[in-house]
């Protein structure tokens, strides 16, 4: 292995895990998931409304 990889590995083994960083990364991931799912739900809602309105207009046009 290259020297810089060995040094990085040795440093990661000697430093204690930072719990605060793990919590922040978890919260950031949770926020990304919530924002993405909210945007997806809103998009699907708009698509559904358009589909319903189109179907109603087509039904009215038949009569």
Coordinates of C-alpha atoms in Angstrom, one line a residue:
X1 CA 0.0 0.0 0.0
X2 CA 1.2 3.6 -0.6
X3 CA 2.5 5.4 2.4
X4 CA -0.3 8.0 2.6
X5 CA -2.9 5.2 2.7
X6 CA -1.0 3.4 5.6
X7 CA -0.8 6.7 7.5
X8 CA -4.5 7.4 7.0
X9 CA -5.3 3.9 8.2
X10 CA -3.1 4.3 11.3
X11 CA -4.6 7.7 12.1
X12 CA -8.2 6.3 11.8
X13 CA -7.3 3.4 14.1
X14 CA -5.9 5.7 16.8
X15 CA -8.5 8.5 16.8
X16 CA -11.7 7.7 18.7
X17 CA -14.9 7.8 16.7
X18 CA -16.7 11.1 16.9
X19 CA -20.3 10.4 17.8
X20 CA -21.3 14.0 17.1
X21 CA -20.2 13.7 13.4
X22 CA -22.1 10.5 13.0
X23 CA -25.3 12.0 14.4
X24 CA -24.9 15.1 12.1
X25 CA -24.4 12.8 9.1
X26 CA -27.5 10.8 10.1
X27 CA -29.6 13.9 10.4
X28 CA -28.4 15.2 7.1
X29 CA -29.3 12.0 5.4
X30 CA -32.7 12.0 7.1
X31 CA -33.3 15.5 5.9
X32 CA -32.4 14.6 2.3
X33 CA -34.8 11.6 2.4
X34 CA -37.6 13.7 3.8
X35 CA -37.2 16.5 1.3
X36 CA -36.9 14.0 -1.6
X37 CA -40.0 12.1 -0.6
X38 CA -42.0 15.3 -0.1
X39 CA -41.1 16.5 -3.5
X40 CA -42.0 13.2 -5.0
X41 CA -45.3 13.2 -3.2
X42 CA -46.1 16.7 -4.4
X43 CA -45.2 15.8 -8.0
X44 CA -47.4 12.7 -7.9
X45 CA -50.2 14.7 -6.5
X46 CA -50.0 17.3 -9.3
X47 CA -49.8 14.5 -11.9
X48 CA -52.9 12.8 -10.4
X49 CA -54.9 16.1 -10.4
X50 CA -54.0 16.7 -14.1
X51 CA -55.0 13.1 -15.0
X52 CA -58.4 13.5 -13.2
X53 CA -59.1 16.8 -14.8
X54 CA -58.3 15.4 -18.2
X55 CA -60.5 12.4 -17.6
X56 CA -63.4 14.6 -16.5
X57 CA -63.0 16.9 -19.6
X58 CA -63.0 13.8 -21.8
X59 CA -66.2 12.5 -20.2
X60 CA -67.9 15.8 -20.5
X61 CA -66.9 15.9 -24.2
X62 CA -68.6 12.6 -24.9
X63 CA -72.1 13.8 -23.7

